Amino acid sequence: MPENEVLKAIRERRSILRFEQKPVPEEQVQAILEAGRWAPSFANSQPWEFIVVREEGLLAELNSLVQRIAIAKRGKVAISKAGLGEAPLAIVIVVDPWKDPQHYVEAGTAAAQNMALAAHSLGLASYWAGVYSPRGGRGTPEARIKKLLGIPEEHRVIAVLPVGFPAYKDQSERKELAELVHYDRYGGKEGQR
Ligand SMILES: Cc1cc2nc3c(=O)[nH]c(=O)nc-3n(C[C@H](O)[C@H](O)[C@H](O)COP(=O)(O)O)c2cc1C
């Protein structure tokens, strides 16, 4: 199989739930944001904006609004009540549905994944705190984050990415390709024509 730095970063990125208490150099933060900026979007609508949260009080509030999901061997799932994992910063991915009413979610997720990969490629780590709530109701973590950070009412929060130096190494697994891939039609096997 071919191998290069992009493929390696995609394969080796992992969600990291705890971070070293060490600041992230500003140029690395900018490189991560830049990776988000270059994500694809429908008709290049670029419906995203990014909030870099570093203020301690705000991080503490965000900490109480996101949950960490740890998946242990044999698929055992543990969800912590709260946690940015002591990350020194968090990037909040916000989208404006007016800029792209059809595909704002996909665009925001593409930007978030670009940023997660960029962080990993720089020796940093992140995890995706999924705060987007499909119905966007009051009292949801998404609504509370919008209030906390002064995000306009009509905007949506796609994800919060805590970013920092990883405090440990993780190894989640994936299903085998053979379980996921079909050829020509759903259920079609390779070479079966
Ligand atoms: C849409 C989405 C929402 C997620 N939400 C959370 C979350 O709220 N908390 C968390 O700890 N991890 C969250 N994750 C991270 C997943 O748990 C993680 O990607 C998955 O277990 C695979 O592990 P890996 O990222 O290390 O490969 C989310 C990931 C995605 C793509």
PDB file of C-alpha atoms and ligand atoms in Angstrom:
ATOM      1  CA  MET A   1       0.000   0.000   0.000  1.00  0.00           C
ATOM      2  CA  PRO A   2       1.307   3.519  -0.735  1.00  0.00           C
ATOM      3  CA  GLU A   3       2.496   5.493   2.289  1.00  0.00           C
ATOM      4  CA  ASN A   4       3.092   9.198   2.895  1.00  0.00           C
ATOM      5  CA  GLU A   5       2.799  11.790   5.672  1.00  0.00           C
ATOM      6  CA  VAL A   6      -0.876  12.547   5.042  1.00  0.00           C
ATOM      7  CA  LEU A   7      -1.891   8.895   5.115  1.00  0.00           C
ATOM      8  CA  LYS A   8       0.213   8.338   8.239  1.00  0.00           C
ATOM      9  CA  ALA A   9      -1.369  11.322  10.040  1.00  0.00           C
ATOM     10  CA  ILE A  10      -4.864  10.138   9.125  1.00  0.00           C
ATOM     11  CA  ARG A  11      -4.091   6.651  10.423  1.00  0.00           C
ATOM     12  CA  GLU A  12      -2.284   7.688  13.584  1.00  0.00           C
ATOM     13  CA  ARG A  13      -4.463  10.573  14.833  1.00  0.00           C
ATOM     14  CA  ARG A  14      -6.342   9.601  17.965  1.00  0.00           C
ATOM     15  CA  SER A  15      -8.734  11.326  20.305  1.00  0.00           C
ATOM     16  CA  ILE A  16      -6.716  12.263  23.363  1.00  0.00           C
ATOM     17  CA  LEU A  17      -8.659  13.098  26.497  1.00  0.00           C
ATOM     18  CA  ARG A  18      -5.914  14.423  28.766  1.00  0.00           C
ATOM     19  CA  PHE A  19      -3.250  16.995  28.039  1.00  0.00           C
ATOM     20  CA  GLU A  20       0.012  18.197  29.512  1.00  0.00           C
ATOM     21  CA  GLN A  21      -0.236  21.518  31.290  1.00  0.00           C
ATOM     22  CA  LYS A  22       2.009  23.215  28.780  1.00  0.00           C
ATOM     23  CA  PRO A  23       1.049  26.124  26.538  1.00  0.00           C
ATOM     24  CA  VAL A  24       0.709  25.601  22.805  1.00  0.00           C
ATOM     25  CA  PRO A  25       2.975  27.947  20.816  1.00  0.00           C
ATOM     26  CA  GLU A  26       0.986  30.582  18.947  1.00  0.00           C
ATOM     27  CA  GLU A  27       2.420  29.603  15.559  1.00  0.00           C
ATOM     28  CA  GLN A  28       1.080  26.090  16.062  1.00  0.00           C
ATOM     29  CA  VAL A  29      -2.362  27.447  16.914  1.00  0.00           C
ATOM     30  CA  GLN A  30      -2.272  29.505  13.720  1.00  0.00           C
ATOM     31  CA  ALA A  31      -1.230  26.454  11.677  1.00  0.00           C
ATOM     32  CA  ILE A  32      -4.223  24.518  13.048  1.00  0.00           C
ATOM     33  CA  LEU A  33      -6.616  27.359  12.241  1.00  0.00           C
ATOM     34  CA  GLU A  34      -5.116  27.602   8.769  1.00  0.00           C
ATOM     35  CA  ALA A  35      -5.863  23.902   8.218  1.00  0.00           C
ATOM     36  CA  GLY A  36      -9.498  24.593   9.123  1.00  0.00           C
ATOM     37  CA  ARG A  37      -9.645  27.489   6.665  1.00  0.00           C
ATOM     38  CA  TRP A  38      -8.610  25.210   3.804  1.00  0.00           C
ATOM     39  CA  ALA A  39     -11.417  22.697   4.300  1.00  0.00           C
ATOM     40  CA  PRO A  40     -13.818  22.152   1.403  1.00  0.00           C
ATOM     41  CA  SER A  41     -17.382  23.488   1.509  1.00  0.00           C
ATOM     42  CA  PHE A  42     -20.392  23.526  -0.825  1.00  0.00           C
ATOM     43  CA  ALA A  43     -19.732  26.082  -3.609  1.00  0.00           C
ATOM     44  CA  ASN A  44     -16.820  27.297  -1.453  1.00  0.00           C
ATOM     45  CA  SER A  45     -19.309  28.948   0.898  1.00  0.00           C
ATOM     46  CA  GLN A  46     -16.880  28.688   3.852  1.00  0.00           C
ATOM     47  CA  PRO A  47     -19.656  28.962   6.438  1.00  0.00           C
ATOM     48  CA  TRP A  48     -17.299  28.526   9.404  1.00  0.00           C
ATOM     49  CA  GLU A  49     -15.725  30.706  12.046  1.00  0.00           C
ATOM     50  CA  PHE A  50     -13.385  29.543  14.773  1.00  0.00           C
ATOM     51  CA  ILE A  51     -13.160  30.753  18.370  1.00  0.00           C
ATOM     52  CA  VAL A  52      -9.870  30.137  20.165  1.00  0.00           C
ATOM     53  CA  VAL A  53     -10.694  29.936  23.864  1.00  0.00           C
ATOM     54  CA  ARG A  54      -7.784  30.430  26.252  1.00  0.00           C
ATOM     55  CA  GLU A  55      -9.277  32.471  29.098  1.00  0.00           C
ATOM     56  CA  GLU A  56      -9.246  30.330  32.245  1.00  0.00           C
ATOM     57  CA  GLY A  57     -12.778  31.174  33.369  1.00  0.00           C
ATOM     58  CA  LEU A  58     -14.223  30.347  29.962  1.00  0.00           C
ATOM     59  CA  LEU A  59     -12.236  27.099  29.756  1.00  0.00           C
ATOM     60  CA  ALA A  60     -13.598  26.115  33.171  1.00  0.00           C
ATOM     61  CA  GLU A  61     -17.170  26.740  31.966  1.00  0.00           C
ATOM     62  CA  LEU A  62     -16.570  24.843  28.723  1.00  0.00           C
ATOM     63  CA  ASN A  63     -15.074  22.054  30.799  1.00  0.00           C
ATOM     64  CA  SER A  64     -18.415  21.552  32.481  1.00  0.00           C
ATOM     65  CA  LEU A  65     -20.320  21.504  29.183  1.00  0.00           C
ATOM     66  CA  VAL A  66     -18.421  18.812  27.270  1.00  0.00           C
ATOM     67  CA  GLN A  67     -18.160  15.107  27.979  1.00  0.00           C
ATOM     68  CA  ARG A  68     -15.255  12.783  27.432  1.00  0.00           C
ATOM     69  CA  ILE A  69     -15.944   9.394  25.900  1.00  0.00           C
ATOM     70  CA  ALA A  70     -13.370   6.742  26.671  1.00  0.00           C
ATOM     71  CA  ILE A  71     -13.666   3.510  24.771  1.00  0.00           C
ATOM     72  CA  ALA A  72     -11.767   0.668  26.367  1.00  0.00           C
ATOM     73  CA  LYS A  73     -10.887  -2.702  24.878  1.00  0.00           C
ATOM     74  CA  ARG A  74     -13.855  -4.857  23.800  1.00  0.00           C
ATOM     75  CA  GLY A  75     -15.872  -1.701  23.091  1.00  0.00           C
ATOM     76  CA  LYS A  76     -16.567  -0.788  26.728  1.00  0.00           C
ATOM     77  CA  VAL A  77     -17.657   2.857  26.794  1.00  0.00           C
ATOM     78  CA  ALA A  78     -17.154   5.225  29.714  1.00  0.00           C
ATOM     79  CA  ILE A  79     -18.470   8.783  29.553  1.00  0.00           C
ATOM     80  CA  SER A  80     -17.045  11.239  32.035  1.00  0.00           C
ATOM     81  CA  LYS A  81     -19.314  13.958  33.325  1.00  0.00           C
ATOM     82  CA  ALA A  82     -17.109  16.720  32.113  1.00  0.00           C
ATOM     83  CA  GLY A  83     -13.795  17.549  30.766  1.00  0.00           C
ATOM     84  CA  LEU A  84     -11.500  19.423  28.518  1.00  0.00           C
ATOM     85  CA  GLY A  85      -8.752  17.208  29.934  1.00  0.00           C
ATOM     86  CA  GLU A  86      -6.842  20.264  31.199  1.00  0.00           C
ATOM     87  CA  ALA A  87      -6.212  21.424  27.649  1.00  0.00           C
ATOM     88  CA  PRO A  88      -4.615  24.893  27.567  1.00  0.00           C
ATOM     89  CA  LEU A  89      -6.977  25.937  24.787  1.00  0.00           C
ATOM     90  CA  ALA A  90     -10.068  24.881  22.921  1.00  0.00           C
ATOM     91  CA  ILE A  91     -11.118  25.709  19.389  1.00  0.00           C
ATOM     92  CA  VAL A  92     -14.855  26.105  18.940  1.00  0.00           C
ATOM     93  CA  ILE A  93     -16.083  25.494  15.398  1.00  0.00           C
ATOM     94  CA  VAL A  94     -19.062  27.678  14.585  1.00  0.00           C
ATOM     95  CA  VAL A  95     -21.040  27.704  11.329  1.00  0.00           C
ATOM     96  CA  ASP A  96     -23.540  30.130   9.867  1.00  0.00           C
ATOM     97  CA  PRO A  97     -26.424  28.179   8.263  1.00  0.00           C
ATOM     98  CA  TRP A  98     -27.379  31.292   6.256  1.00  0.00           C
ATOM     99  CA  LYS A  99     -24.106  30.988   4.353  1.00  0.00           C
ATOM    100  CA  ASP A 100     -24.857  27.384   3.391  1.00  0.00           C
ATOM    101  CA  PRO A 101     -28.323  26.174   4.416  1.00  0.00           C
ATOM    102  CA  GLN A 102     -27.872  22.704   2.869  1.00  0.00           C
ATOM    103  CA  HIS A 103     -24.420  21.650   3.925  1.00  0.00           C
ATOM    104  CA  TYR A 104     -23.277  23.716   6.897  1.00  0.00           C
ATOM    105  CA  VAL A 105     -22.869  20.643   9.097  1.00  0.00           C
ATOM    106  CA  GLU A 106     -20.656  18.778   6.638  1.00  0.00           C
ATOM    107  CA  ALA A 107     -18.579  21.901   6.018  1.00  0.00           C
ATOM    108  CA  GLY A 108     -18.041  22.451   9.733  1.00  0.00           C
ATOM    109  CA  THR A 109     -17.093  18.826  10.264  1.00  0.00           C
ATOM    110  CA  ALA A 110     -14.589  18.953   7.387  1.00  0.00           C
ATOM    111  CA  ALA A 111     -12.962  21.986   9.013  1.00  0.00           C
ATOM    112  CA  ALA A 112     -12.918  20.269  12.410  1.00  0.00           C
ATOM    113  CA  GLN A 113     -11.288  17.132  11.032  1.00  0.00           C
ATOM    114  CA  ASN A 114      -8.692  19.178   9.133  1.00  0.00           C
ATOM    115  CA  MET A 115      -7.813  20.891  12.410  1.00  0.00           C
ATOM    116  CA  ALA A 116      -7.624  17.620  14.355  1.00  0.00           C
ATOM    117  CA  LEU A 117      -5.248  16.209  11.739  1.00  0.00           C
ATOM    118  CA  ALA A 118      -3.162  19.381  11.692  1.00  0.00           C
ATOM    119  CA  ALA A 119      -2.840  19.286  15.496  1.00  0.00           C
ATOM    120  CA  HIS A 120      -1.718  15.675  15.352  1.00  0.00           C
ATOM    121  CA  SER A 121       0.804  16.407  12.588  1.00  0.00           C
ATOM    122  CA  LEU A 122       2.400  19.057  14.849  1.00  0.00           C
ATOM    123  CA  GLY A 123       2.863  16.664  17.774  1.00  0.00           C
ATOM    124  CA  LEU A 124      -0.236  18.020  19.500  1.00  0.00           C
ATOM    125  CA  ALA A 125      -3.506  16.263  20.137  1.00  0.00           C
ATOM    126  CA  SER A 126      -7.205  16.977  20.377  1.00  0.00           C
ATOM    127  CA  TYR A 127     -10.497  15.273  20.731  1.00  0.00           C
ATOM    128  CA  TRP A 128     -13.791  16.111  19.166  1.00  0.00           C
ATOM    129  CA  ALA A 129     -16.324  17.165  21.777  1.00  0.00           C
ATOM    130  CA  GLY A 130     -19.583  16.680  19.935  1.00  0.00           C
ATOM    131  CA  VAL A 131     -21.845  19.461  21.103  1.00  0.00           C
ATOM    132  CA  TYR A 132     -23.938  20.015  17.968  1.00  0.00           C
ATOM    133  CA  SER A 133     -27.506  19.078  18.798  1.00  0.00           C
ATOM    134  CA  PRO A 134     -29.634  18.358  15.700  1.00  0.00           C
ATOM    135  CA  ARG A 135     -32.672  20.225  16.998  1.00  0.00           C
ATOM    136  CA  GLY A 136     -30.603  22.959  18.613  1.00  0.00           C
ATOM    137  CA  GLY A 137     -32.934  23.158  21.592  1.00  0.00           C
ATOM    138  CA  ARG A 138     -32.679  25.453  24.597  1.00  0.00           C
ATOM    139  CA  GLY A 139     -30.724  24.195  27.563  1.00  0.00           C
ATOM    140  CA  THR A 140     -28.521  21.910  25.445  1.00  0.00           C
ATOM    141  CA  PRO A 141     -24.746  22.126  25.848  1.00  0.00           C
ATOM    142  CA  GLU A 142     -24.677  23.746  22.395  1.00  0.00           C
ATOM    143  CA  ALA A 143     -27.095  26.491  23.474  1.00  0.00           C
ATOM    144  CA  ARG A 144     -25.144  27.039  26.690  1.00  0.00           C
ATOM    145  CA  ILE A 145     -21.854  27.311  24.800  1.00  0.00           C
ATOM    146  CA  LYS A 146     -23.431  29.869  22.454  1.00  0.00           C
ATOM    147  CA  LYS A 147     -24.540  31.942  25.428  1.00  0.00           C
ATOM    148  CA  LEU A 148     -21.176  31.612  27.179  1.00  0.00           C
ATOM    149  CA  LEU A 149     -19.176  32.767  24.159  1.00  0.00           C
ATOM    150  CA  GLY A 150     -21.641  35.311  22.779  1.00  0.00           C
ATOM    151  CA  ILE A 151     -22.221  33.374  19.563  1.00  0.00           C
ATOM    152  CA  PRO A 152     -25.086  34.826  17.469  1.00  0.00           C
ATOM    153  CA  GLU A 153     -28.404  33.022  17.900  1.00  0.00           C
ATOM    154  CA  GLU A 154     -28.697  31.823  14.289  1.00  0.00           C
ATOM    155  CA  HIS A 155     -25.197  30.308  14.251  1.00  0.00           C
ATOM    156  CA  ARG A 156     -24.550  26.679  15.162  1.00  0.00           C
ATOM    157  CA  VAL A 157     -21.718  25.072  17.112  1.00  0.00           C
ATOM    158  CA  ILE A 158     -20.400  21.996  15.329  1.00  0.00           C
ATOM    159  CA  ALA A 159     -17.694  20.909  17.752  1.00  0.00           C
ATOM    160  CA  VAL A 160     -15.294  21.911  20.474  1.00  0.00           C
ATOM    161  CA  LEU A 161     -11.711  20.750  19.983  1.00  0.00           C
ATOM    162  CA  PRO A 162      -9.596  20.879  23.128  1.00  0.00           C
ATOM    163  CA  VAL A 163      -5.986  21.165  21.918  1.00  0.00           C
ATOM    164  CA  GLY A 164      -2.738  20.517  23.748  1.00  0.00           C
ATOM    165  CA  PHE A 165       0.272  18.270  24.113  1.00  0.00           C
ATOM    166  CA  PRO A 166      -0.931  14.697  24.678  1.00  0.00           C
ATOM    167  CA  ALA A 167      -0.519  13.299  28.197  1.00  0.00           C
ATOM    168  CA  TYR A 168      -0.631   9.697  26.908  1.00  0.00           C
ATOM    169  CA  LYS A 169      -0.836   7.671  23.717  1.00  0.00           C
ATOM    170  CA  ASP A 170      -4.046   5.984  22.675  1.00  0.00           C
ATOM    171  CA  GLN A 171      -4.805   3.195  20.246  1.00  0.00           C
ATOM    172  CA  SER A 172      -8.392   2.917  19.158  1.00  0.00           C
ATOM    173  CA  GLU A 173      -9.114   0.327  16.507  1.00  0.00           C
ATOM    174  CA  ARG A 174     -11.220   0.298  13.374  1.00  0.00           C
ATOM    175  CA  LYS A 175     -13.391  -2.245  11.607  1.00  0.00           C
ATOM    176  CA  GLU A 176     -11.655  -4.048   8.746  1.00  0.00           C
ATOM    177  CA  LEU A 177     -12.130  -2.632   5.245  1.00  0.00           C
ATOM    178  CA  ALA A 178     -13.724  -5.902   4.195  1.00  0.00           C
ATOM    179  CA  GLU A 179     -16.626  -5.108   6.555  1.00  0.00           C
ATOM    180  CA  LEU A 180     -17.183  -1.644   5.046  1.00  0.00           C
ATOM    181  CA  VAL A 181     -16.541  -1.751   1.334  1.00  0.00           C
ATOM    182  CA  HIS A 182     -18.897  -2.900  -1.413  1.00  0.00           C
ATOM    183  CA  TYR A 183     -18.119  -3.060  -5.094  1.00  0.00           C
ATOM    184  CA  ASP A 184     -20.493  -1.678  -7.739  1.00  0.00           C
ATOM    185  CA  ARG A 185     -23.590  -2.404  -5.654  1.00  0.00           C
ATOM    186  CA  TYR A 186     -24.365  -2.730  -1.953  1.00  0.00           C
ATOM    187  CA  GLY A 187     -23.285  -6.230  -1.056  1.00  0.00           C
ATOM    188  CA  GLY A 188     -21.151  -6.577  -4.208  1.00  0.00           C
ATOM    189  CA  LYS A 189     -17.847  -8.401  -3.834  1.00  0.00           C
ATOM    190  CA  GLU A 190     -14.624  -7.505  -5.626  1.00  0.00           C
ATOM    191  CA  GLY A 191     -14.207  -9.400  -8.899  1.00  0.00           C
ATOM    192  CA  GLN A 192     -17.859 -10.561  -8.866  1.00  0.00           C
ATOM    193  CA  ARG A 193     -19.173  -9.132 -12.133  1.00  0.00           C
TER     194      ARG A 193
HETATM  195  C1  LIG B   1     -19.206  13.697  15.671  1.00  0.00           C
HETATM  196  C2  LIG B   1     -18.284  13.243  16.786  1.00  0.00           C
HETATM  197  C3  LIG B   1     -18.623  13.524  18.085  1.00  0.00           C
HETATM  198  C4  LIG B   1     -17.776  13.137  19.134  1.00  0.00           C
HETATM  199  N1  LIG B   1     -18.092  13.501  20.398  1.00  0.00           N
HETATM  200  C5  LIG B   1     -17.233  13.216  21.404  1.00  0.00           C
HETATM  201  C6  LIG B   1     -17.493  13.687  22.704  1.00  0.00           C
HETATM  202  O1  LIG B   1     -18.454  14.400  22.966  1.00  0.00           O
HETATM  203  N2  LIG B   1     -16.586  13.366  23.673  1.00  0.00           N
HETATM  204  C7  LIG B   1     -15.477  12.619  23.395  1.00  0.00           C
HETATM  205  O2  LIG B   1     -14.728  12.336  24.312  1.00  0.00           O
HETATM  206  N3  LIG B   1     -15.208  12.167  22.170  1.00  0.00           N
HETATM  207  C8  LIG B   1     -16.054  12.450  21.168  1.00  0.00           C
HETATM  208  N4  LIG B   1     -15.767  12.039  19.899  1.00  0.00           N
HETATM  209  C9  LIG B   1     -14.537  11.251  19.663  1.00  0.00           C
HETATM  210  C10 LIG B   1     -14.855   9.772  19.461  1.00  0.00           C
HETATM  211  O3  LIG B   1     -15.210   9.154  20.676  1.00  0.00           O
HETATM  212  C11 LIG B   1     -13.619   9.103  18.831  1.00  0.00           C
HETATM  213  O4  LIG B   1     -13.340   9.737  17.607  1.00  0.00           O
HETATM  214  C12 LIG B   1     -13.820   7.606  18.596  1.00  0.00           C
HETATM  215  O5  LIG B   1     -13.934   6.919  19.805  1.00  0.00           O
HETATM  216  C13 LIG B   1     -12.655   7.015  17.818  1.00  0.00           C
HETATM  217  O6  LIG B   1     -11.454   7.215  18.522  1.00  0.00           O
HETATM  218  P1  LIG B   1     -10.222   7.970  17.869  1.00  0.00           P
HETATM  219  O7  LIG B   1     -10.687   9.372  17.510  1.00  0.00           O
HETATM  220  O8  LIG B   1      -9.163   7.988  18.927  1.00  0.00           O
HETATM  221  O9  LIG B   1      -9.796   7.208  16.675  1.00  0.00           O
HETATM  222  C14 LIG B   1     -16.589  12.414  18.852  1.00  0.00           C
HETATM  223  C15 LIG B   1     -16.249  12.153  17.513  1.00  0.00           C
HETATM  224  C16 LIG B   1     -17.073  12.572  16.500  1.00  0.00           C
HETATM  225  C17 LIG B   1     -16.649  12.336  15.063  1.00  0.00           C
END
